[in-house]
Short mmCIF file of C-alpha atoms in Angstrom, two decimals:
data_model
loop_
_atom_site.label_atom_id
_atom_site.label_comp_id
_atom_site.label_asym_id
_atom_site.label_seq_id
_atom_site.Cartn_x
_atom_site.Cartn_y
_atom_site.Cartn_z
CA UNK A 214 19.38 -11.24 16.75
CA UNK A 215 20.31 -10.81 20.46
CA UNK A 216 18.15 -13.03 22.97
CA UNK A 217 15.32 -10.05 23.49
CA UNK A 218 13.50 -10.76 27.21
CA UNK A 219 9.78 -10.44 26.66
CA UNK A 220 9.68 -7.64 29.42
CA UNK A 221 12.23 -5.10 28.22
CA UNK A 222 11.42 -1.63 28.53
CA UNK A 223 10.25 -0.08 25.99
CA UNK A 224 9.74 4.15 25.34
CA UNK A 225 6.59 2.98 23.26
CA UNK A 226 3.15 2.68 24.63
CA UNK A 227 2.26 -0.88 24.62
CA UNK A 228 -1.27 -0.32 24.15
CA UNK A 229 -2.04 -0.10 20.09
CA UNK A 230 -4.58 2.32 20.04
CA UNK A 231 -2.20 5.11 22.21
CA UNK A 232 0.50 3.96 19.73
CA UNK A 233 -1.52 4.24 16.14
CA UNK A 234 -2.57 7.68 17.09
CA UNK A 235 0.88 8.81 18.30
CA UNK A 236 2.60 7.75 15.25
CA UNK A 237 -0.13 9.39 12.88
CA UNK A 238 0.15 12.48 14.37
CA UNK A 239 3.38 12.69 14.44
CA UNK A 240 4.20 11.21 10.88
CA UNK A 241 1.31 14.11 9.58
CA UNK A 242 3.55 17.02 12.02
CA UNK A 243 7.23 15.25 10.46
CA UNK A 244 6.04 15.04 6.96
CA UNK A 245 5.01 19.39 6.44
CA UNK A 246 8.33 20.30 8.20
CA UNK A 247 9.44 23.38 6.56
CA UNK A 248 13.03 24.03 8.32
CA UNK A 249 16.12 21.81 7.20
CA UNK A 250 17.05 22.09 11.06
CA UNK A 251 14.09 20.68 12.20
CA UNK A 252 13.87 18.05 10.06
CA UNK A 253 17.26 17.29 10.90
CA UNK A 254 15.91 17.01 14.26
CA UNK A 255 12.98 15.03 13.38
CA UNK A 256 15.53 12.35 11.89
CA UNK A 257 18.00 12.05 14.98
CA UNK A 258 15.19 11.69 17.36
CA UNK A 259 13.80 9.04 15.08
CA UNK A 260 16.92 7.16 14.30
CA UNK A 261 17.77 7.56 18.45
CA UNK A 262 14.11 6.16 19.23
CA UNK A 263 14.59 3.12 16.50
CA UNK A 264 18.37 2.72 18.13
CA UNK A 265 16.71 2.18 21.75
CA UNK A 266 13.97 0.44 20.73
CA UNK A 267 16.25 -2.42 19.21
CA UNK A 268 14.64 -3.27 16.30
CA UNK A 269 15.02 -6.25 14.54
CA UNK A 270 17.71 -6.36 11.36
CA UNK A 271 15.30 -7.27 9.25
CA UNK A 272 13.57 -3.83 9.83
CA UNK A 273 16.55 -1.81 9.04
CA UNK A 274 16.58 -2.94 5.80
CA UNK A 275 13.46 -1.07 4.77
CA UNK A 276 15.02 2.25 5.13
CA UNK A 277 16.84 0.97 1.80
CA UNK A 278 13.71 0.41 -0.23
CA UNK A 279 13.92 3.96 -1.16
CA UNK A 280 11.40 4.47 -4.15
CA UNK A 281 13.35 5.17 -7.39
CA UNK A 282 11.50 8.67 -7.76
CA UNK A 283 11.99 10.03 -4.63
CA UNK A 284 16.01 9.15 -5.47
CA UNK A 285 15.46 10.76 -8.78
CA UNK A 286 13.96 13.96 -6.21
CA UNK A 287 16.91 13.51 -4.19
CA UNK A 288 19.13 13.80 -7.18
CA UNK A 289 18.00 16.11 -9.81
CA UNK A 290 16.68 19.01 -6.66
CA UNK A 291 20.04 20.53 -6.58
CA UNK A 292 20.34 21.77 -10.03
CA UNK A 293 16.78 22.55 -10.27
CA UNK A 294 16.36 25.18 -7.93
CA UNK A 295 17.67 29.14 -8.83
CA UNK A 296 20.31 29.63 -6.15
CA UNK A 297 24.38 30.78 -5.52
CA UNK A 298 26.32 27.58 -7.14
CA UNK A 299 27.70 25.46 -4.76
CA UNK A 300 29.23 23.28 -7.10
CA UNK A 301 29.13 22.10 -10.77
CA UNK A 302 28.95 18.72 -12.66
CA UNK A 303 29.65 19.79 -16.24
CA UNK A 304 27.00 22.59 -17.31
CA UNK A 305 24.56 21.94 -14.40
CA UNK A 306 25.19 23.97 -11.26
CA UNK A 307 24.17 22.50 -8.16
CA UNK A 308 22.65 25.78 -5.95
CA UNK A 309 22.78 25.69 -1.94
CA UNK A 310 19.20 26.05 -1.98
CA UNK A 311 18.54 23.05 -3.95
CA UNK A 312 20.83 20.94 -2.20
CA UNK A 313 19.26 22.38 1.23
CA UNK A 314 15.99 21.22 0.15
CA UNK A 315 17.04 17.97 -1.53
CA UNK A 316 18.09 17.50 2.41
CA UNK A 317 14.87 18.83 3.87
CA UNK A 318 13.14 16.28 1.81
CA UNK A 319 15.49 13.13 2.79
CA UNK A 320 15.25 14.21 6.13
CA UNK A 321 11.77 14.15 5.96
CA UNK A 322 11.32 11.02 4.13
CA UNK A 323 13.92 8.96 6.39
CA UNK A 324 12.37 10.35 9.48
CA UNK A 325 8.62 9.79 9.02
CA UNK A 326 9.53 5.60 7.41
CA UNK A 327 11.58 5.23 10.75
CA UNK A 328 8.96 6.13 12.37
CA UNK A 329 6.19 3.78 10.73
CA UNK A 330 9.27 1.14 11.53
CA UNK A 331 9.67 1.76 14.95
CA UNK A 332 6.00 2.07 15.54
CA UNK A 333 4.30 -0.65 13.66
CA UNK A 334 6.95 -2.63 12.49
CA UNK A 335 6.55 -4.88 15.59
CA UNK A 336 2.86 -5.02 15.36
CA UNK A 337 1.46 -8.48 14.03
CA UNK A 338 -1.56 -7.32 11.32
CA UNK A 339 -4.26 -9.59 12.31
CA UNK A 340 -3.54 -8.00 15.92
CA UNK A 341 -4.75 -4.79 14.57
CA UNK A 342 -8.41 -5.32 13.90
CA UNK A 343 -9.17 -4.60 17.58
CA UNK A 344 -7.64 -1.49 17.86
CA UNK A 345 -8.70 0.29 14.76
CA UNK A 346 -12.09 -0.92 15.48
CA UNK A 347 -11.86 0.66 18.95
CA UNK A 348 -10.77 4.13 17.15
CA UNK A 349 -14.03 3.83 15.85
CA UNK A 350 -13.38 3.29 12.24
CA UNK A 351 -15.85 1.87 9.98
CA UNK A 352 -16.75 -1.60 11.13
CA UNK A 353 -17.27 -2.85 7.71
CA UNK A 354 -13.87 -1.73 6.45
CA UNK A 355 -12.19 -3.12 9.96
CA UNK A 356 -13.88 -6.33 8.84
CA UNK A 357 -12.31 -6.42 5.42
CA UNK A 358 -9.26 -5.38 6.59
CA UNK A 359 -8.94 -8.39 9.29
CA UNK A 360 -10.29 -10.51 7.05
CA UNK A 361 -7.82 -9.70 4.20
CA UNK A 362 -4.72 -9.93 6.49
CA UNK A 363 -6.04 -13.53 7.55
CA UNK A 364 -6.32 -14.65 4.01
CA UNK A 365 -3.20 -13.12 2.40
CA UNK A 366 -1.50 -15.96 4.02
CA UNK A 367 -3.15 -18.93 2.86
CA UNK A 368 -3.66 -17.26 -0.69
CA UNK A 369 -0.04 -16.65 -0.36
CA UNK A 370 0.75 -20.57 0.17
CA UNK A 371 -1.63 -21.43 -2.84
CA UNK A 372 0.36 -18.97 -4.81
CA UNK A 373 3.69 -20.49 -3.76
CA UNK A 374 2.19 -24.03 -4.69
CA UNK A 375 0.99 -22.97 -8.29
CA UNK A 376 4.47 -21.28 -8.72
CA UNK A 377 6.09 -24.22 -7.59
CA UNK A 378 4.58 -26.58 -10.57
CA UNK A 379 5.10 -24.36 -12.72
CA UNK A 380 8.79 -24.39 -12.59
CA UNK A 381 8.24 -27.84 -11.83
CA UNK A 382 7.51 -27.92 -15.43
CA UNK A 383 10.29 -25.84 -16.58
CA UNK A 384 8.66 -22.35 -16.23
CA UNK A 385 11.30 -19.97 -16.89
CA UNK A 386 10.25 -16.21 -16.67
CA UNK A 387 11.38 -14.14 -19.53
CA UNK A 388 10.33 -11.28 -21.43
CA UNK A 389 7.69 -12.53 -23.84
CA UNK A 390 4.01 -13.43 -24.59
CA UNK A 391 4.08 -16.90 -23.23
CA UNK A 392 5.50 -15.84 -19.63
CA UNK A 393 3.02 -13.19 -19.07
CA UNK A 394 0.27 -16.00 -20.36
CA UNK A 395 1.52 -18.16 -17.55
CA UNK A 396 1.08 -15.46 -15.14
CA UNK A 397 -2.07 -14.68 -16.32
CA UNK A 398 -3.11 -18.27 -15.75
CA UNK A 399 -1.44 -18.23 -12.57
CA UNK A 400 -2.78 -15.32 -11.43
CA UNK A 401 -6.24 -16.60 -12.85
CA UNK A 402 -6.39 -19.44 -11.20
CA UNK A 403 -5.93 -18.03 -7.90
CA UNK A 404 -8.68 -15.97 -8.62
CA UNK A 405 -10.81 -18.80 -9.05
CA UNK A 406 -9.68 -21.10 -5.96
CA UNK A 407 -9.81 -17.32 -4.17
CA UNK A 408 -13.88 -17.14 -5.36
CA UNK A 409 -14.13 -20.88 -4.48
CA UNK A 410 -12.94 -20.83 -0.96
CA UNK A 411 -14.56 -17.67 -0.60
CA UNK A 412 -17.82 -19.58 -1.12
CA UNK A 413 -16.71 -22.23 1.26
CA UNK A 414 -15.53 -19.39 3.57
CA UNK A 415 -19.23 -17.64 3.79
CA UNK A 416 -21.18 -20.89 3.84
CA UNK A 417 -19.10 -22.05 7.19
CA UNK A 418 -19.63 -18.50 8.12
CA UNK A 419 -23.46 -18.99 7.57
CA UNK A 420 -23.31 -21.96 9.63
CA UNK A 421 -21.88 -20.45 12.37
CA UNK A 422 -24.70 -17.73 12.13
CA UNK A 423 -22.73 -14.80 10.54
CA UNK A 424 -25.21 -12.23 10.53
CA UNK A 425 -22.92 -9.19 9.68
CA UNK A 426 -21.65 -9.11 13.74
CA UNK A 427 -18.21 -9.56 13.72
CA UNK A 428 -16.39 -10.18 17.46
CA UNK A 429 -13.77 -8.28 18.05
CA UNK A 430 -11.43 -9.15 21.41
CA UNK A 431 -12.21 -6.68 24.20
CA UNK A 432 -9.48 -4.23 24.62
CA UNK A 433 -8.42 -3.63 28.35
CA UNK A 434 -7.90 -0.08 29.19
CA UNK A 435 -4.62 1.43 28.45
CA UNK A 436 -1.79 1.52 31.23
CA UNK A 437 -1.19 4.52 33.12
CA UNK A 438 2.96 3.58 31.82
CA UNK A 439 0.96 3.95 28.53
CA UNK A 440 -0.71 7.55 28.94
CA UNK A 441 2.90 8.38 30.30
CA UNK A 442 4.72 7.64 27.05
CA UNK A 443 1.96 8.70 24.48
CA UNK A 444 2.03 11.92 25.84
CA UNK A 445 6.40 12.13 26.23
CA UNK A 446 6.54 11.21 22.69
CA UNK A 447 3.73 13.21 21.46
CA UNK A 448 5.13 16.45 23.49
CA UNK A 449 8.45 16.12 21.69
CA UNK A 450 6.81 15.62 18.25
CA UNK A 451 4.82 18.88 19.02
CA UNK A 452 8.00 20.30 20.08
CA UNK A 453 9.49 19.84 16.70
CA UNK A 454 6.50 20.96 15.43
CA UNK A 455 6.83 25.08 17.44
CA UNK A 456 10.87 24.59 16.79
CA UNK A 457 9.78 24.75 13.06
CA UNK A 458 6.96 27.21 13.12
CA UNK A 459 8.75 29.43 15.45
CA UNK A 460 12.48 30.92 13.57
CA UNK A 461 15.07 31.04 16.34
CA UNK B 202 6.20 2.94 -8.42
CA UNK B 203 2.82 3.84 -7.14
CA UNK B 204 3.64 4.37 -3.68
CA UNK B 205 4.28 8.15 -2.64
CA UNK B 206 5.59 8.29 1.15
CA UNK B 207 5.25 10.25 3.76
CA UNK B 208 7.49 13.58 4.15
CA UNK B 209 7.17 14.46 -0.10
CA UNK B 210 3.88 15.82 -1.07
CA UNK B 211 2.31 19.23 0.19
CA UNK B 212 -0.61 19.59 3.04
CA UNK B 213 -3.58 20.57 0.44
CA UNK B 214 -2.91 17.44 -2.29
CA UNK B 215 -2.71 15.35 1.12
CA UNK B 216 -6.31 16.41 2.15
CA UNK B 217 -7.89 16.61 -1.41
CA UNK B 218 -6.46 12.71 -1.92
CA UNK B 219 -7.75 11.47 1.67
CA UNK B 220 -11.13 13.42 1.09
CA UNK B 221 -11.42 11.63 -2.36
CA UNK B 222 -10.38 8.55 -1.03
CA UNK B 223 -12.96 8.79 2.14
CA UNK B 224 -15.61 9.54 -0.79
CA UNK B 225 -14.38 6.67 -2.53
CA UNK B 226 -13.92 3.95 0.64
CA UNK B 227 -17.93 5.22 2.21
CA UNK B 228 -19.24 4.87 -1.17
CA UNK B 229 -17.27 1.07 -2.12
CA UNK B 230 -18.30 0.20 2.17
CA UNK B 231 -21.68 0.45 0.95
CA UNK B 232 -21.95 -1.24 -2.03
CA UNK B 233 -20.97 -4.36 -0.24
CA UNK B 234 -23.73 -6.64 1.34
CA UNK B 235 -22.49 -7.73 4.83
CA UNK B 236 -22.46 -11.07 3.24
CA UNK B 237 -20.60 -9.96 0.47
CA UNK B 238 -17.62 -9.16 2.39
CA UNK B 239 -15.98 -12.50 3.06
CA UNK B 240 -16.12 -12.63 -0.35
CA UNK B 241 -14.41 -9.26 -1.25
CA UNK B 242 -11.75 -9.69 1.33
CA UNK B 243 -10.68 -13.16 0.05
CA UNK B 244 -10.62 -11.77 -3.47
CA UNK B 245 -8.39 -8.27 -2.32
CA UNK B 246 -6.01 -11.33 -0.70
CA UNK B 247 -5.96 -12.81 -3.95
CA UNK B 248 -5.00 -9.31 -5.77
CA UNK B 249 -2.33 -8.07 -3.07
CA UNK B 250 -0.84 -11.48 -3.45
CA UNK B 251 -0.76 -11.37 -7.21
CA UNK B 252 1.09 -7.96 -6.78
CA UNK B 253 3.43 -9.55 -5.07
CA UNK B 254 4.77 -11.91 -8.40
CA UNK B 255 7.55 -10.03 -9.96
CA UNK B 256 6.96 -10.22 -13.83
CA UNK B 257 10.03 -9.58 -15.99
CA UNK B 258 10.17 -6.69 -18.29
CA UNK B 259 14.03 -6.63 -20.65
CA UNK B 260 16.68 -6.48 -17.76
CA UNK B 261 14.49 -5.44 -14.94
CA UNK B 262 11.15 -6.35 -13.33
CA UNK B 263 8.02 -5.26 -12.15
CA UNK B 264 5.03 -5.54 -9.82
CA UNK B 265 1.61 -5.44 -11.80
CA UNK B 266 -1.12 -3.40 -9.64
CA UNK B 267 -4.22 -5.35 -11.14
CA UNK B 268 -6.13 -2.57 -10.69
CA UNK B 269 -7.73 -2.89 -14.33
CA UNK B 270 -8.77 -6.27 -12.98
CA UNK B 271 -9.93 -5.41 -9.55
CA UNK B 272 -12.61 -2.74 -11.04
CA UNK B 273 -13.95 -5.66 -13.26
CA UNK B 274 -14.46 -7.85 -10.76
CA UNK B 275 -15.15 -5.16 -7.46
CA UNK B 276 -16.46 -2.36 -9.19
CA UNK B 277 -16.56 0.58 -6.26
CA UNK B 278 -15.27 -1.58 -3.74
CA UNK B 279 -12.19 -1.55 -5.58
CA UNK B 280 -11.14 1.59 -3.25
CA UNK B 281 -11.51 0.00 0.12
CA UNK B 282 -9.66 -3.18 -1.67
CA UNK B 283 -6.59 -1.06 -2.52
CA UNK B 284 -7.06 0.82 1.11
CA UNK B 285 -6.92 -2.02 3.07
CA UNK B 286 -3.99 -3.79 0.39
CA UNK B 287 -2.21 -0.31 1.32
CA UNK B 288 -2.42 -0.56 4.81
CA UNK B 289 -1.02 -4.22 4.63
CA UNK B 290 1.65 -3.01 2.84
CA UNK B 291 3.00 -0.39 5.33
CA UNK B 292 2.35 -2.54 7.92
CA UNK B 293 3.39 -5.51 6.32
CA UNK B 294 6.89 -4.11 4.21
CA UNK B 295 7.18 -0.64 5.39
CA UNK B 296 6.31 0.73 1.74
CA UNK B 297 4.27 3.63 1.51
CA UNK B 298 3.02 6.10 3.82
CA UNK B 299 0.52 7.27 6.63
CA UNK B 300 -0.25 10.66 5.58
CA UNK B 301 -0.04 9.36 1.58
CA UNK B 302 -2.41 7.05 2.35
CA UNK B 303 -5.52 8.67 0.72
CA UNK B 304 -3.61 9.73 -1.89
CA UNK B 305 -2.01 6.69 -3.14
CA UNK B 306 -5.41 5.02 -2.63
CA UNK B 307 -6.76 7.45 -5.38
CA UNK B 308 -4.08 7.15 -7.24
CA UNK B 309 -4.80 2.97 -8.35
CA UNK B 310 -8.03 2.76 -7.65
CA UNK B 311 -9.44 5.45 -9.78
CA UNK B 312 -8.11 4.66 -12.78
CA UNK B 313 -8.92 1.35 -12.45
CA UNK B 314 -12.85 1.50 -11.51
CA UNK B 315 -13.31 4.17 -14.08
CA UNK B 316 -12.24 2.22 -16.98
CA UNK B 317 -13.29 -1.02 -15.61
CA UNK B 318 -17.10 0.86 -15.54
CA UNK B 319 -16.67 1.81 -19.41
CA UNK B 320 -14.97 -0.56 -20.89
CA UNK B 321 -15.90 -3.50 -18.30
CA UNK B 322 -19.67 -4.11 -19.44
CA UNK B 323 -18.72 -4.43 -23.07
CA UNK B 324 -15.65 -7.53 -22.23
CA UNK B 325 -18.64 -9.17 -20.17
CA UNK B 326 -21.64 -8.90 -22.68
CA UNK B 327 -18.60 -9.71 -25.95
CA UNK B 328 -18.32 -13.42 -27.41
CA UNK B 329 -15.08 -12.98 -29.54
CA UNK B 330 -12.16 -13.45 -27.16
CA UNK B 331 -10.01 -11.72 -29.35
CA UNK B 332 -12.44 -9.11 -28.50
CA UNK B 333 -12.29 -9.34 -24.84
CA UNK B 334 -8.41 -9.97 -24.88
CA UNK B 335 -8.01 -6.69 -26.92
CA UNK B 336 -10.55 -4.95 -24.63
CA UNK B 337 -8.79 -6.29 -21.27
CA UNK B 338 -5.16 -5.32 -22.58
CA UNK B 339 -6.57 -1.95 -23.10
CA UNK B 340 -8.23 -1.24 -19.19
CA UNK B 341 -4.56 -2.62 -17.66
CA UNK B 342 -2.78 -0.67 -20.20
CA UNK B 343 -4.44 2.44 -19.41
CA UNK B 344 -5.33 1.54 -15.89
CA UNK B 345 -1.24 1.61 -14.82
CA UNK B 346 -0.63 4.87 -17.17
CA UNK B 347 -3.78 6.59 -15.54
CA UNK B 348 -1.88 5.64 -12.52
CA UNK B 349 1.17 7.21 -13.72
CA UNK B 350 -0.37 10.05 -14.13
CA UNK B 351 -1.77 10.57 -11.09
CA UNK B 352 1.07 9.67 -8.99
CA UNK B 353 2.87 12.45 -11.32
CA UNK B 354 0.43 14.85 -10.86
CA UNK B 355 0.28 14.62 -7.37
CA UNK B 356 3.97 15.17 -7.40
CA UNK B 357 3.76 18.18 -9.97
CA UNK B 358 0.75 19.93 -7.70
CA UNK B 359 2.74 19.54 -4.71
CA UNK B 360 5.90 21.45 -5.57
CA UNK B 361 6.74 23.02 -9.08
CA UNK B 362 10.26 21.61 -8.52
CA UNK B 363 8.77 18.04 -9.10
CA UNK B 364 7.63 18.44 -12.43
CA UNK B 365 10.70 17.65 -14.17
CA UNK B 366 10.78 14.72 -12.24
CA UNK B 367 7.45 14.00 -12.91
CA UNK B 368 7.55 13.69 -16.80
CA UNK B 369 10.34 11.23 -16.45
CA UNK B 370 8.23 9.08 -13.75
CA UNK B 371 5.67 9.21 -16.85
CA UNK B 372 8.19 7.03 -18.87
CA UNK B 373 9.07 4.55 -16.49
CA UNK B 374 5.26 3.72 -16.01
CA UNK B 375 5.38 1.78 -19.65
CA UNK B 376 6.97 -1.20 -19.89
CA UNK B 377 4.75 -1.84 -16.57
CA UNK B 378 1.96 -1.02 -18.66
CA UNK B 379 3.06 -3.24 -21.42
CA UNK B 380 3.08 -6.66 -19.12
CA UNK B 381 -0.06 -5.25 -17.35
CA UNK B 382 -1.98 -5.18 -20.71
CA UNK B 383 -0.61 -8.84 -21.54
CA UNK B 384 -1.03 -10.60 -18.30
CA UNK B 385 -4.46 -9.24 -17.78
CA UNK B 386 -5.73 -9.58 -21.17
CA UNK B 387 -4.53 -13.90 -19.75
CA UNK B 388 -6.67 -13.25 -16.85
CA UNK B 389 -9.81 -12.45 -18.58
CA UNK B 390 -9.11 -15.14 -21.35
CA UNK B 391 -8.73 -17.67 -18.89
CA UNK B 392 -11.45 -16.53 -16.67
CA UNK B 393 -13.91 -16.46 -19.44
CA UNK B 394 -13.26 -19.97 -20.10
CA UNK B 395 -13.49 -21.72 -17.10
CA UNK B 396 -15.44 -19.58 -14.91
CA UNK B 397 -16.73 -16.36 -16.78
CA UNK B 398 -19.21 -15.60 -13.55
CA UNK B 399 -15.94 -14.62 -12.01
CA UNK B 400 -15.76 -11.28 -14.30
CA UNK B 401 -19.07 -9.74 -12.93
CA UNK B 402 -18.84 -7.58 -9.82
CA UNK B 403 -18.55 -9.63 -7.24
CA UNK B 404 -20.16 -7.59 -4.56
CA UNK B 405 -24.03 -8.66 -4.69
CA UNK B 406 -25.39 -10.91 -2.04
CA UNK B 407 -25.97 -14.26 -3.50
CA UNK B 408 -24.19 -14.53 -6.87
CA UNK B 409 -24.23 -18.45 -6.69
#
């Protein structure tokens, strides 16, 4: 990691709300490409954006974490599609067209998770609440959402804790009835502290005079810098979008 | 495995899974009491962070989705629970999608809160716990093959191509569904010992 001044410029609008939207619309216009150039497209512009953007290593790494489907897609497409042969692996023959849209897909794929990477990879969770809730989604699900986020962490640490004495005890995991016992107990027993603390949780909340309200921190209006970029990086995902509908 | 992302399935199977979904979240919103949300929250952090324990199954491993478990002890709120788990997710590890999420919010929740309503009410009401542990390995069983098929459904609607690939996704759902049915059939056991409140549907006002 390179020392990273809190200032640098950035292409992407600071301001969550501007940057949520942008990124859903264009992960729903990169996802129903139909053209292998486009999508081609698509993927360069992403993989240029996440190149000046200088994400973290750490981020990278995701593009990896391919799902094994979507590899078994990538690899049986080829030979599954009626096409001219491009080439042969024993009795299969691998058609242009299928390998064209084995490509269309990756391209696809690769271009809409750099995008999620670049765009909200950055983004702490529990800093989210406040924006969703000023798109105007539910505020009961915004609630469970924040709430969630702020208690994956310490159920996380209790987790880590329980794990810990088990191996403390000589817990090792194997395939047979009395690991997946263990885990059920683990697992169980989180459940309980979970229901516990969550009774702690709403009593303090109670206390405090929870009636239902929920505060969330006032958002200031976006930056002008903000429209600016929203609408630059929307425009070229809606250019992508007439590149493909329109055959050149 | 349950995780479809973005750029793979086909504009209609999108909408019909967000529109379910929506149908799903309004419906599971409402069944909570405002003061029953704390509640549900803390116990969706307990789930997502169970996910996270990789059980071992032969030479690999695998993530157990719970969802069995999460429709005995949510009922409807189980969609909103996986909705906001999915969100996390993205956010959290970059798995999943945007425009999948609906989907792939359909795709573990419904299995899971329609066996959990069948088969759910007879676990609580039973008093053999060979009974209940039977009854509990069945819902995360069927729970994670329902899920299966979904997720292979989804694929085989969206392009006829899939379906091959489909039928072998099929296969690779079991041995998840054999630790599923194990570990959850623990969960119950031990719940029903030392706190069998915990199996009722936690999403009333004042259940203590």
């Amino acid at each position: 990691m390179g020392t990273v001044s809190p200032m640098r410029p950035s292409l992407l609008p600071e301001d969550l709300r501007i940057r949520l939207i942008v990124v859903f619309l264009a992960v729903c216009i990169f996802s129903q490409l139909q053209s292998l150039e486009t999508a081609f497209f698509a993927f360069i512009g992403s993989l240029i954006l996440g190149a000046t953007e200088r994400i973290e290593r750490s981020l990278w790494r995701r593009l990896m974490h391919v799902e094994g489907f979507v590899l078994l897609i990538f690899i049986t497409m080829p030979f599954l599609i009626p096409g001219p042969s491009l080439f042969s692996i024993g009795p299969l023959q691998a058609s242009l067209e299928g390998v064209a849209r084995a490509a269309l897909i990756g391209c696809k794929v690769s271009a809409s998770v750099l995008l999620l990477m670049v765009f909200l990879g950055p983004i702490e969770p529990i800093r989210l609440g406040a924006a969703l809730y000023a798109l105007k989604l539910p505020e009961s699900l915004v609630r469970l959402f924040v709430m969630t986020v702020r208690y994956v962490s310490v159920i996380r640490m209790e987790a880590t804790r329980l794990h810990k004495a088990m191996r403390a005890r000589a817990f090792q995991p194997g395939t047979n009835r009395h690991t997946y016992t263990s885990y059920g107990n683990l697992i169980g027993m989180l459940l309980v502290r979970s229901l516990d603390r969550a009774h702690r949780v709403e009593n303090a909340m109670l206390c405090r005079g929870y009636n239902g309200r929920y505060p969330y921190a006032e958002l200031s209006a976006p930056k002008p810098m903000d429209w600016f970029s929203g609408s630059i990086l929307m425009a070229l995902a809606l250019g992508i979008l007439l590149m493909d509908k329109i055959p050149f | 495995m349950a995780h479809i992302p973005d750029g793979i399935l086909s504009a209609p199977v999108l909408i019909g899974g967000a529109a379910v979904a929506l149908g799903g979240v309004t419906l599971g919103l409402r069944s909570l009491s405002d003061r029953a949300i704390p509640r549900a929250a803390i116990l969706s952090a307990a789930f997502f962070t169970a996910s996270l324990i990789s059980v071992p199954v032969g030479p690999s491993s695998v993530h157990l989705l719970l969802s069995g478990l999460m429709g005995i002890m949510l009922g409807i709120a189980i969609f909103p629970a996986v909705g906001v788990a999915l969100i996390l997710q993205a956010l959290l590890f970059g798995f999943g999608g945007l425009t999948t999420l609906g989907v792939n919010t359909v795709n573990i929740a419904l299995p899971g809160f329609i066996l959990a309503m069948a088969i759910g009410p007879i676990i609580r009401s039973s008093h053999s716990s060979a009974m209940r542990a039977g009854l509990s390995a069945l819902i995360g069983a069927l729970s994670v093959l329902g899920t299966g098929g979904l997720v292979a459904l989804s694929l085989a609607l969206s392009a006829p191509e899939y379906t091959p690939v489909a039928s072998v996704l099929l296969a690779t759902y079991l041995p998840l569904a054999l630790a599923e049915a194990f570990v959850t059939a623990a969960v119950v056991g031990f719940l029903s010992r030392v706190q069998p409140d915990a199996l009722s549907l936690a999403t009333g006002a004042a259940a203590s």
